[in-house]
CSV table of N, CA and C in Angstrom, one decimal:
chain,number,residue,atom,x,y,z
A,22,MET,N,112.2,104.7,95.2
A,22,MET,CA,112.4,104.7,96.8
A,22,MET,C,111.1,104.8,97.5
A,23,ALA,N,111.1,103.5,98.3
A,23,ALA,CA,109.4,103.5,98.7
A,23,ALA,C,108.9,104.0,99.9
A,24,ALA,N,107.8,105.4,99.7
A,24,ALA,CA,107.6,105.7,100.5
A,24,ALA,C,105.8,105.8,101.6
A,25,ILE,N,106.0,106.2,102.2
A,25,ILE,CA,104.7,105.4,103.2
A,25,ILE,C,103.4,107.2,103.5
A,26,HIS,N,102.5,106.5,102.6
A,26,HIS,CA,101.4,107.3,102.2
A,26,HIS,C,100.7,107.8,103.3
A,27,ILE,N,100.2,109.1,103.4
A,27,ILE,CA,99.8,109.9,105.1
A,27,ILE,C,98.7,109.3,105.1
A,28,THR,N,97.8,108.6,104.3
A,28,THR,CA,96.7,107.4,104.8
A,28,THR,C,96.9,106.3,105.6
A,29,ASP,N,98.2,106.1,105.4
A,29,ASP,CA,98.5,104.9,105.8
A,29,ASP,C,99.2,105.2,107.2
A,30,ILE,N,99.5,106.7,107.7
A,30,ILE,CA,99.4,106.6,109.1
A,30,ILE,C,98.6,107.1,109.5
A,31,GLU,N,97.5,107.5,108.8
A,31,GLU,CA,96.8,107.9,109.5
A,31,GLU,C,95.4,106.5,110.0
A,32,ALA,N,95.8,105.5,108.9
A,32,ALA,CA,95.5,104.1,109.7
A,32,ALA,C,96.1,103.7,110.4
A,33,ALA,N,97.2,104.2,110.8
A,33,ALA,CA,98.3,103.5,112.3
A,33,ALA,C,97.5,104.6,113.1
A,34,ILE,N,97.3,105.2,113.2
A,34,ILE,CA,97.2,106.1,113.8
A,34,ILE,C,95.3,106.1,115.1
A,35,ASN,N,94.9,105.7,114.0
A,35,ASN,CA,93.8,105.4,114.2
A,35,ASN,C,93.8,103.7,115.1
A,36,TYR,N,94.5,102.9,114.7
A,36,TYR,CA,94.9,101.3,115.4
A,36,TYR,C,95.2,102.0,116.9
A,37,TRP,N,96.1,102.6,116.8
A,37,TRP,CA,97.0,102.7,118.2
A,37,TRP,C,95.7,103.5,119.2
A,38,ARG,N,94.6,104.5,118.2
A,38,ARG,CA,93.9,105.1,119.4
A,38,ARG,C,93.1,103.9,119.9
A,39,GLU,N,93.3,102.8,119.2
A,39,GLU,CA,91.8,102.0,119.4
A,39,GLU,C,92.5,100.8,120.3
A,40,LYS,N,93.6,100.4,120.0
A,40,LYS,CA,94.1,99.6,121.2
A,40,LYS,C,95.1,100.3,122.4
A,41,LYS,N,95.4,101.7,122.1
A,41,LYS,CA,96.1,102.1,123.5
A,41,LYS,C,95.2,103.3,123.8
A,42,PRO,N,94.0,103.7,123.8
A,42,PRO,CA,93.4,104.9,124.1
A,42,PRO,C,93.7,105.5,125.1
A,43,SER,N,94.0,106.9,125.3
A,43,SER,CA,94.5,107.7,126.2
A,43,SER,C,93.6,107.6,127.2
A,44,PRO,N,94.3,107.9,128.5
A,44,PRO,CA,93.4,107.5,129.8
A,44,PRO,C,92.8,108.9,130.3
A,45,ASP,N,93.4,109.8,130.0
A,45,ASP,CA,93.2,111.5,130.4
A,45,ASP,C,92.1,112.1,129.2
A,46,GLY,N,92.2,112.0,128.2
A,46,GLY,CA,91.9,112.6,127.3
A,46,GLY,C,92.9,113.3,126.4
A,47,VAL,N,94.4,113.8,127.2
A,47,VAL,CA,95.5,114.1,126.6
A,47,VAL,C,96.4,113.7,126.4
A,48,THR,N,96.9,112.5,127.3
A,48,THR,CA,98.3,111.2,126.9
A,48,THR,C,98.0,110.9,125.7
A,49,LEU,N,99.0,110.2,125.3
A,49,LEU,CA,99.1,109.7,123.9
A,49,LEU,C,100.1,108.7,124.3
A,50,ALA,N,99.6,107.5,124.0
A,50,ALA,CA,100.7,106.4,124.2
A,50,ALA,C,102.0,106.4,123.2
A,51,PRO,N,102.9,105.7,123.3
A,51,PRO,CA,104.5,106.2,122.4
A,51,PRO,C,103.9,106.0,121.4
A,52,GLU,N,103.5,105.1,120.6
A,52,GLU,CA,103.4,104.7,119.7
A,52,GLU,C,102.2,105.8,118.8
A,53,LEU,N,101.5,106.5,119.7
A,53,LEU,CA,100.8,107.5,119.2
A,53,LEU,C,101.8,109.1,118.8
A,54,ARG,N,102.5,109.0,119.7
A,54,ARG,CA,103.3,109.9,120.0
A,54,ARG,C,104.1,110.4,119.1
A,55,ALA,N,104.8,108.6,118.3
A,55,ALA,CA,105.5,109.2,117.4
A,55,ALA,C,105.0,109.9,115.6
A,56,LEU,N,103.7,108.8,115.4
A,56,LEU,CA,103.3,108.8,114.2
A,56,LEU,C,102.8,109.9,114.8
A,57,ALA,N,102.3,110.6,115.7
A,57,ALA,CA,101.7,112.8,115.3
A,57,ALA,C,102.7,112.9,114.7
A,58,GLU,N,103.9,112.9,115.5
A,58,GLU,CA,104.6,113.6,115.1
A,58,GLU,C,105.2,114.3,113.9
A,59,VAL,N,105.1,112.3,112.9
A,59,VAL,CA,105.9,112.8,111.7
A,59,VAL,C,104.4,113.0,110.6
A,60,TYR,N,103.2,112.6,111.5
A,60,TYR,CA,102.3,113.1,110.3
A,60,TYR,C,101.5,114.8,110.4
A,61,ALA,N,102.0,115.1,111.8
A,61,ALA,CA,102.3,116.7,111.6
A,61,ALA,C,103.1,117.8,110.5
A,62,LEU,N,104.1,116.6,110.4
A,62,LEU,CA,105.6,117.3,110.1
A,62,LEU,C,104.9,117.4,108.0
A,63,MET,N,104.4,116.3,108.2
A,63,MET,CA,104.1,116.1,106.5
A,63,MET,C,102.4,117.1,106.2
A,64,VAL,N,102.2,117.1,107.5
A,64,VAL,CA,100.5,118.2,107.3
A,64,VAL,C,101.5,119.8,107.0
A,65,PHE,N,102.1,120.2,107.6
A,65,PHE,CA,102.8,120.9,107.7
A,65,PHE,C,103.6,121.5,106.1
A,66,HIS,N,104.1,120.5,106.1
A,66,HIS,CA,105.1,121.1,104.9
A,66,HIS,C,104.1,120.2,103.3
A,67,HIS,N,103.0,120.0,103.6
A,67,HIS,CA,101.7,119.5,102.4
A,67,HIS,C,102.6,118.3,101.9
A,68,GLU,N,103.1,117.1,102.3
A,68,GLU,CA,103.5,116.4,101.8
A,68,GLU,C,102.5,114.8,101.9
A,69,GLU,N,102.2,114.3,101.0
A,69,GLU,CA,101.6,113.3,101.0
A,69,GLU,C,102.0,111.6,101.3
A,70,GLU,N,103.4,111.5,101.2
A,70,GLU,CA,104.4,110.5,101.5
A,70,GLU,C,105.1,111.3,101.6
A,71,ALA,N,105.7,109.8,103.1
A,71,ALA,CA,107.5,110.0,104.0
A,71,ALA,C,108.3,108.8,103.5
A,72,ALA,N,109.4,109.4,103.3
A,72,ALA,CA,110.2,108.1,102.4
A,72,ALA,C,110.6,106.9,104.1
A,73,GLU,N,110.6,106.0,103.1
A,73,GLU,CA,110.3,104.5,104.3
A,73,GLU,C,111.9,104.7,105.1
A,74,GLN,N,112.6,104.9,104.3
A,74,GLN,CA,114.1,105.1,104.6
A,74,GLN,C,114.4,106.5,105.4
A,75,GLY,N,115.0,106.5,106.6
A,75,GLY,CA,114.5,107.6,107.4
A,75,GLY,C,113.4,108.2,107.8
A,76,PHE,N,112.6,107.2,108.0
A,76,PHE,CA,111.2,107.2,109.1
A,76,PHE,C,111.8,107.0,110.4
A,77,PRO,N,111.2,107.8,111.6
A,77,PRO,CA,112.1,107.7,113.1
A,77,PRO,C,111.7,106.2,112.7
A,78,ALA,N,113.0,106.1,114.0
A,78,ALA,CA,112.5,104.4,114.5
A,78,ALA,C,111.2,104.0,115.1
A,79,ALA,N,111.5,104.9,116.2
A,79,ALA,CA,109.8,104.6,116.6
A,79,ALA,C,108.2,104.4,116.2
A,80,ALA,N,108.0,105.7,114.8
A,80,ALA,CA,106.9,106.0,114.5
A,80,ALA,C,107.1,104.7,113.1
A,81,TYR,N,108.1,104.2,112.2
A,81,TYR,CA,108.2,102.9,112.0
A,81,TYR,C,107.8,102.2,113.0
A,82,ALA,N,108.4,101.5,113.8
A,82,ALA,CA,108.3,101.0,114.4
A,82,ALA,C,106.2,100.5,115.1
A,83,ALA,N,105.9,101.6,115.0
A,83,ALA,CA,103.9,101.8,115.2
A,83,ALA,C,103.6,101.4,113.5
A,84,TRP,N,104.1,101.9,113.2
A,84,TRP,CA,103.3,102.0,111.3
A,84,TRP,C,103.5,100.8,111.3
A,85,LYS,N,104.7,99.7,111.5
A,85,LYS,CA,104.5,98.3,110.5
A,85,LYS,C,103.8,97.2,111.6
A,86,ALA,N,103.6,97.7,113.2
A,86,ALA,CA,102.9,97.3,114.1
A,86,ALA,C,101.6,96.9,113.2
A,87,TRP,N,101.0,98.3,112.7
A,87,TRP,CA,99.6,98.4,112.4
A,87,TRP,C,99.8,97.7,110.7
A,88,TYR,N,101.2,97.7,110.2
A,88,TYR,CA,100.8,97.1,108.4
A,88,TYR,C,101.0,95.6,109.1
A,89,ASP,N,101.1,95.2,109.7
A,89,ASP,CA,101.3,93.4,109.9
A,89,ASP,C,99.9,93.0,110.0
A,90,THR,N,99.0,94.1,110.7
A,90,THR,CA,97.7,93.6,110.6
A,90,THR,C,96.9,93.2,109.3
A,91,THR,N,97.6,94.0,108.1
A,91,THR,CA,96.6,94.2,106.9
A,91,THR,C,97.1,93.0,106.2
A,92,PRO,N,95.9,93.2,105.1
A,92,PRO,CA,96.8,91.9,104.3
A,92,PRO,C,98.2,91.9,103.6
A,93,ASP,N,98.9,90.8,103.5
A,93,ASP,CA,100.3,90.8,102.8
A,93,ASP,C,99.9,91.4,101.3
A,94,THR,N,98.7,89.8,101.0
A,94,THR,CA,99.3,90.3,99.5
A,94,THR,C,98.0,90.5,98.7
A,95,PRO,N,98.0,90.8,97.3
A,95,PRO,CA,96.3,91.1,97.3
A,95,PRO,C,95.9,90.3,96.1
A,96,CYS,N,96.6,89.0,96.2
A,96,CYS,CA,96.7,88.0,95.1
A,96,CYS,C,95.5,87.5,95.2
A,97,ILE,N,94.6,87.3,94.1
A,97,ILE,CA,93.3,86.1,95.0
A,97,ILE,C,93.1,84.4,93.9
A,98,ALA,N,94.8,84.2,94.0
A,98,ALA,CA,94.7,82.9,92.9
A,98,ALA,C,94.0,83.2,92.2
A,99,ILE,N,94.3,83.8,90.5
A,99,ILE,CA,94.2,83.6,89.5
A,99,ILE,C,94.8,85.1,89.0
A,100,CYS,N,96.3,84.6,88.6
A,100,CYS,CA,97.4,85.3,87.9
A,100,CYS,C,97.6,84.8,86.6
A,101,SER,N,97.1,86.3,85.6
A,101,SER,CA,97.3,86.2,84.1
A,101,SER,C,99.0,86.6,84.2
A,102,THR,N,99.2,87.0,85.0
A,102,THR,CA,101.1,86.9,84.1
A,102,THR,C,101.7,85.8,84.2
A,103,SER,N,101.3,84.7,85.1
A,103,SER,CA,101.5,83.4,84.3
A,103,SER,C,101.5,83.2,83.0
A,104,GLN,N,100.0,83.4,82.4
A,104,GLN,CA,99.7,83.5,81.2
A,104,GLN,C,100.4,84.7,79.9
A,105,GLY,N,101.1,85.1,80.7
A,105,GLY,CA,101.8,85.9,80.0
A,105,GLY,C,101.2,87.6,79.9
A,106,ASP,N,100.3,87.8,80.8
A,106,ASP,CA,100.3,89.6,80.8
A,106,ASP,C,100.9,90.0,81.5
A,107,ALA,N,101.2,91.4,81.6
A,107,ALA,CA,101.6,92.3,81.8
A,107,ALA,C,101.5,92.9,83.1
A,108,ASP,N,100.0,92.6,83.1
A,108,ASP,CA,99.9,93.6,84.3
A,108,ASP,C,98.4,92.2,85.3
A,109,CYS,N,98.4,91.5,86.1
A,109,CYS,CA,97.8,90.4,86.5
A,109,CYS,C,96.4,91.2,86.4
A,110,LYS,N,95.6,90.1,86.0
A,110,LYS,CA,94.0,90.7,86.0
A,110,LYS,C,93.3,90.5,87.2
A,111,GLY,N,93.9,89.4,87.8
A,111,GLY,CA,93.1,89.1,89.3
A,111,GLY,C,93.3,90.6,90.1
A,112,CYS,N,95.1,90.3,90.5
A,112,CYS,CA,95.3,91.6,91.3
A,112,CYS,C,95.9,92.9,91.1
A,113,GLY,N,96.3,92.9,89.9
A,113,GLY,CA,96.6,94.0,89.2
A,113,GLY,C,97.5,94.8,89.2
A,114,ARG,N,98.4,93.4,89.5
A,114,ARG,CA,100.1,94.0,90.1
A,114,ARG,C,100.8,93.6,89.2
A,115,SER,N,101.9,94.0,87.9
A,115,SER,CA,102.7,94.2,87.2
A,115,SER,C,103.1,93.0,87.3
A,116,PHE,N,103.8,92.0,86.3
A,116,PHE,CA,104.9,90.6,86.7
A,116,PHE,C,105.8,91.1,87.2
A,117,GLU,N,106.4,92.2,87.3
A,117,GLU,CA,107.6,92.7,87.8
A,117,GLU,C,107.2,92.0,89.5
A,118,GLU,N,106.1,92.9,90.1
A,118,GLU,CA,105.6,93.1,91.1
A,118,GLU,C,105.1,91.6,92.0
A,119,VAL,N,104.4,91.0,91.2
A,119,VAL,CA,104.4,89.7,91.3
A,119,VAL,C,105.6,89.0,91.7
A,120,GLN,N,106.3,89.2,90.8
A,120,GLN,CA,107.4,88.5,90.9
A,120,GLN,C,108.9,88.5,92.4
A,121,ARG,N,108.9,89.7,92.4
A,121,ARG,CA,109.2,90.6,93.5
A,121,ARG,C,108.9,90.8,95.2
A,122,TRP,N,107.4,90.1,95.2
A,122,TRP,CA,106.5,91.0,95.9
A,122,TRP,C,107.2,90.2,97.4
A,123,PRO,N,107.9,89.0,97.7
A,123,PRO,CA,108.5,88.3,98.3
A,123,PRO,C,109.7,89.3,99.2
A,124,GLU,N,110.6,90.0,98.1
A,124,GLU,CA,111.8,91.0,98.8
A,124,GLU,C,111.0,91.7,98.7
A,125,MET,N,110.0,93.0,98.1
A,125,MET,CA,109.7,93.9,98.6
A,125,MET,C,109.7,94.5,100.3
A,126,SER,N,109.8,95.9,100.4
A,126,SER,CA,110.1,96.4,101.6
A,126,SER,C,108.3,96.6,102.1
A,127,PRO,N,108.2,96.8,102.9
A,127,PRO,CA,106.3,97.2,103.3
A,127,PRO,C,105.9,98.5,102.7
A,128,GLY,N,107.0,99.5,102.7
A,128,GLY,CA,106.6,100.6,102.3
A,128,GLY,C,106.1,100.4,100.6
A,129,GLU,N,107.4,99.2,99.4
A,129,GLU,CA,107.1,99.0,98.4
A,129,GLU,C,105.8,98.6,98.5
A,130,LYS,N,105.3,97.6,99.2
A,130,LYS,CA,103.9,96.7,99.2
A,130,LYS,C,102.8,97.4,99.5
A,131,ARG,N,103.2,98.6,100.3
A,131,ARG,CA,101.8,99.6,100.4
A,131,ARG,C,101.8,100.3,99.1
A,132,GLN,N,102.3,100.9,98.4
A,132,GLN,CA,103.1,101.8,97.1
A,132,GLN,C,102.1,101.1,96.4
A,133,THR,N,102.4,99.9,95.8
A,133,THR,CA,101.5,98.8,95.2
A,133,THR,C,99.9,98.4,95.1
A,134,TRP,N,99.5,98.4,96.9
A,134,TRP,CA,98.3,98.4,97.2
A,134,TRP,C,97.6,99.5,97.0
A,135,ARG,N,98.1,101.0,97.2
A,135,ARG,CA,97.4,101.5,97.2
A,135,ARG,C,97.6,102.0,95.4
A,136,ARG,N,98.3,101.8,94.7
A,136,ARG,CA,98.0,102.1,93.1
A,136,ARG,C,97.3,101.4,92.6
A,137,ILE,N,97.1,100.0,92.9
A,137,ILE,CA,96.0,99.0,92.8
A,137,ILE,C,94.3,99.4,93.0
A,138,THR,N,94.7,99.8,94.3
A,138,THR,CA,93.3,100.0,94.7
A,138,THR,C,92.9,101.0,94.6
A,139,LEU,N,93.6,102.2,93.8
A,139,LEU,CA,93.2,103.4,93.3
A,139,LEU,C,92.9,102.9,91.9
A,140,GLN,N,92.9,102.3,91.4
A,140,GLN,CA,93.3,101.9,89.7
A,140,GLN,C,91.6,101.0,89.6
A,141,GLY,N,91.7,100.4,90.9
A,141,GLY,CA,90.3,99.1,90.9
A,141,GLY,C,89.7,99.0,90.1
A,142,ASP,N,90.2,98.2,89.0
A,142,ASP,CA,90.5,97.8,87.9
A,142,ASP,C,90.4,96.4,87.7
A,143,ALA,N,91.0,95.7,88.3
A,143,ALA,CA,91.3,94.1,88.9
A,143,ALA,C,90.5,93.3,89.6
A,144,TRP,N,90.2,92.4,88.9
A,144,TRP,CA,88.8,90.8,89.3
A,144,TRP,C,88.4,91.9,90.4
A,145,ARG,N,89.9,91.9,91.5
A,145,ARG,CA,89.8,91.3,93.1
A,145,ARG,C,89.0,92.6,93.1
A,146,PHE,N,88.8,93.7,92.5
A,146,PHE,CA,87.9,95.2,93.0
A,146,PHE,C,86.7,94.8,92.3
A,147,ASN,N,86.5,94.6,91.8
A,147,ASN,CA,85.3,94.9,90.3
A,147,ASN,C,84.6,93.4,90.0
A,148,ARG,N,85.2,92.6,89.5
A,148,ARG,CA,84.2,91.2,88.7
A,148,ARG,C,84.2,90.1,89.9
A,149,TYR,N,85.0,90.3,91.3
A,149,TYR,CA,84.0,89.1,92.0
A,149,TYR,C,83.0,90.4,92.8
A,150,LYS,N,83.1,91.6,93.1
A,150,LYS,CA,82.2,92.1,94.0
A,150,LYS,C,80.7,92.3,93.1
A,151,GLU,N,81.2,91.6,91.7
A,151,GLU,CA,79.8,91.6,90.9
A,151,GLU,C,78.9,90.5,91.2
A,152,ARG,N,80.1,88.9,91.3
A,152,ARG,CA,79.8,87.8,91.0
A,152,ARG,C,78.5,88.1,92.6
A,153,ALA,N,79.5,88.5,93.0
A,153,ALA,CA,78.8,88.6,94.8
A,153,ALA,C,77.1,89.2,94.6
A,154,ARG,N,77.3,89.6,93.9
A,154,ARG,CA,76.3,91.0,93.9
A,154,ARG,C,74.8,89.6,93.5
A,155,GLU,N,75.2,89.2,92.1
A,155,GLU,CA,74.5,88.0,91.0
A,155,GLU,C,73.9,87.1,92.1
A,156,ASP,N,75.4,86.6,92.7
A,156,ASP,CA,75.2,84.8,93.5
A,156,ASP,C,73.8,85.3,94.5
A,157,VAL,N,74.0,87.0,95.5
A,157,VAL,CA,73.2,86.8,96.7
A,157,VAL,C,71.1,87.3,95.4
A,158,ALA,N,71.7,88.3,94.7
A,158,ALA,CA,70.5,87.9,93.8
A,158,ALA,C,70.0,86.2,93.4
A,159,ALA,N,70.5,85.9,92.9
A,159,ALA,CA,70.5,84.6,92.2
A,159,ALA,C,69.5,83.4,93.6
A,160,ALA,N,70.1,83.5,94.6
A,160,ALA,CA,70.2,83.2,95.5
A,160,ALA,C,68.7,83.5,96.4
A,161,SER,N,68.4,84.4,96.3
A,161,SER,CA,66.8,85.6,96.6
A,161,SER,C,65.9,85.0,95.7
A,162,GLY,N,66.4,85.2,94.3
A,162,GLY,CA,65.3,84.7,93.7
A,162,GLY,C,64.9,83.5,93.4
A,163,ALA,N,65.9,82.5,93.4
A,163,ALA,CA,65.8,81.0,93.6
A,163,ALA,C,64.4,80.4,95.0
A,164,ALA,N,65.0,81.1,96.2
A,164,ALA,CA,64.9,81.3,97.1
A,164,ALA,C,63.1,81.2,96.8
A,165,ARG,N,62.8,82.6,96.3
A,165,ARG,CA,61.6,82.7,96.2
A,165,ARG,C,60.8,81.7,95.0
A,166,ASP,N,61.4,81.5,93.9
A,166,ASP,CA,61.0,80.4,92.9
A,166,ASP,C,60.6,79.5,94.1
A,167,ASP,N,61.2,78.6,94.9
A,167,ASP,CA,60.7,77.8,95.8
A,167,ASP,C,60.4,78.0,96.5
A,168,GLU,N,60.0,78.8,96.8
A,168,GLU,CA,59.1,79.7,97.8
A,168,GLU,C,57.4,78.9,96.8
A,169,VAL,N,57.4,79.7,96.1
A,169,VAL,CA,56.4,79.5,95.1
A,169,VAL,C,55.8,77.9,94.7
A,170,LYS,N,57.2,77.2,94.4
A,170,LYS,CA,56.6,75.8,94.2
A,170,LYS,C,56.2,75.3,95.1
A,171,ASN,N,56.9,75.7,96.4
A,171,ASN,CA,55.9,74.9,97.2
A,171,ASN,C,54.3,75.2,97.7
A,172,ASP,N,54.3,76.5,97.7
A,172,ASP,CA,52.7,76.7,97.8
A,172,ASP,C,51.9,76.3,96.6
A,173,ALA,N,52.5,76.7,95.7
A,173,ALA,CA,51.9,76.1,94.8
A,173,ALA,C,51.9,74.0,94.7
A,174,ALA,N,52.6,73.3,95.2
A,174,ALA,CA,52.4,72.3,95.6
A,174,ALA,C,51.2,71.7,96.7
A,175,LYS,N,51.8,72.7,97.8
A,175,LYS,CA,50.1,72.5,98.9
A,175,LYS,C,49.1,72.8,98.1
A,176,ASP,N,49.0,73.5,97.4
A,176,ASP,CA,47.7,74.0,96.8
A,176,ASP,C,46.9,72.8,95.9
A,177,ALA,N,48.3,72.0,94.8
A,177,ALA,CA,47.4,71.0,94.2
A,177,ALA,C,47.2,70.1,95.2
A,178,ALA,N,48.0,69.6,96.3
A,178,ALA,CA,48.0,68.5,97.1
A,178,ALA,C,46.2,68.8,97.9
A,179,ALA,N,46.2,70.2,98.2
A,179,ALA,CA,44.9,70.4,99.0
A,179,ALA,C,43.9,70.3,98.3
A,180,LYS,N,44.0,70.4,96.9
A,180,LYS,CA,42.6,70.4,95.8
A,180,LYS,C,42.6,68.5,95.9
A,181,GLU,N,43.6,68.1,95.9
A,181,GLU,CA,43.6,66.7,95.6
A,181,GLU,C,43.2,66.2,96.4
A,182,ALA,N,43.6,66.0,98.0
A,182,ALA,CA,43.2,65.0,99.2
A,182,ALA,C,41.3,65.3,99.2
A,183,PRO,N,40.7,64.4,99.2
A,183,PRO,CA,39.6,64.2,99.6
A,183,PRO,C,39.1,64.9,100.8
A,184,SER,N,38.1,65.2,100.5
A,184,SER,CA,37.4,66.2,101.5
A,184,SER,C,37.0,65.3,103.1
A,185,GLN,N,37.3,65.3,104.1
A,185,GLN,CA,37.0,64.6,104.9
A,185,GLN,C,36.1,65.2,105.9
A,186,GLY,N,35.1,64.6,106.7
A,186,GLY,CA,34.1,65.2,107.0
A,186,GLY,C,33.8,65.3,108.2
A,187,SER,N,33.5,65.8,109.5
A,187,SER,CA,34.0,66.1,111.1
A,187,SER,C,34.0,64.8,111.4
A,188,PRO,N,35.4,65.1,112.8
A,188,PRO,CA,36.0,63.8,113.2
A,188,PRO,C,34.8,63.6,114.4
A,189,LYS,N,34.5,61.9,114.3
A,189,LYS,CA,33.6,61.3,114.7
A,189,LYS,C,34.5,61.2,116.4
A,190,SER,N,32.8,61.5,117.2
A,190,SER,CA,33.5,61.6,118.8
A,190,SER,C,33.1,60.3,119.0
């Protein structure tokens, strides 16, 4: 059974706080009230997740509006499940999750996103960040190398150029 994690409800609350700020510091938009009620009950009962089925309609609609602003899939177009891996090295989803993704509910998709984010071992979360850092470092190093070469070339050209006397008036 799919569940919506409290951090997703917090994110939806913050989304609606920015989208529809309180006019007087006390009044809440209807979407915020609906989400706040669910959030308060979760905190009171020490729950981290609320079942997607049975979620109050107004709160679910507000959560879904936030959800629709998030990336749909963790795919980075490097799918090792097509090569026989049980879990994709690119995004971290299992073969079954990759296959079922189009039919999964928003709650199921968010549960998958949360799991792969917490694991953080898919290339989406590490290899490409490392490569990006390496590319930046290499680019800045190459720029410094080019700058040194240009300076050296200018120095060499200045030494080879014949000295010209003062300009004639």
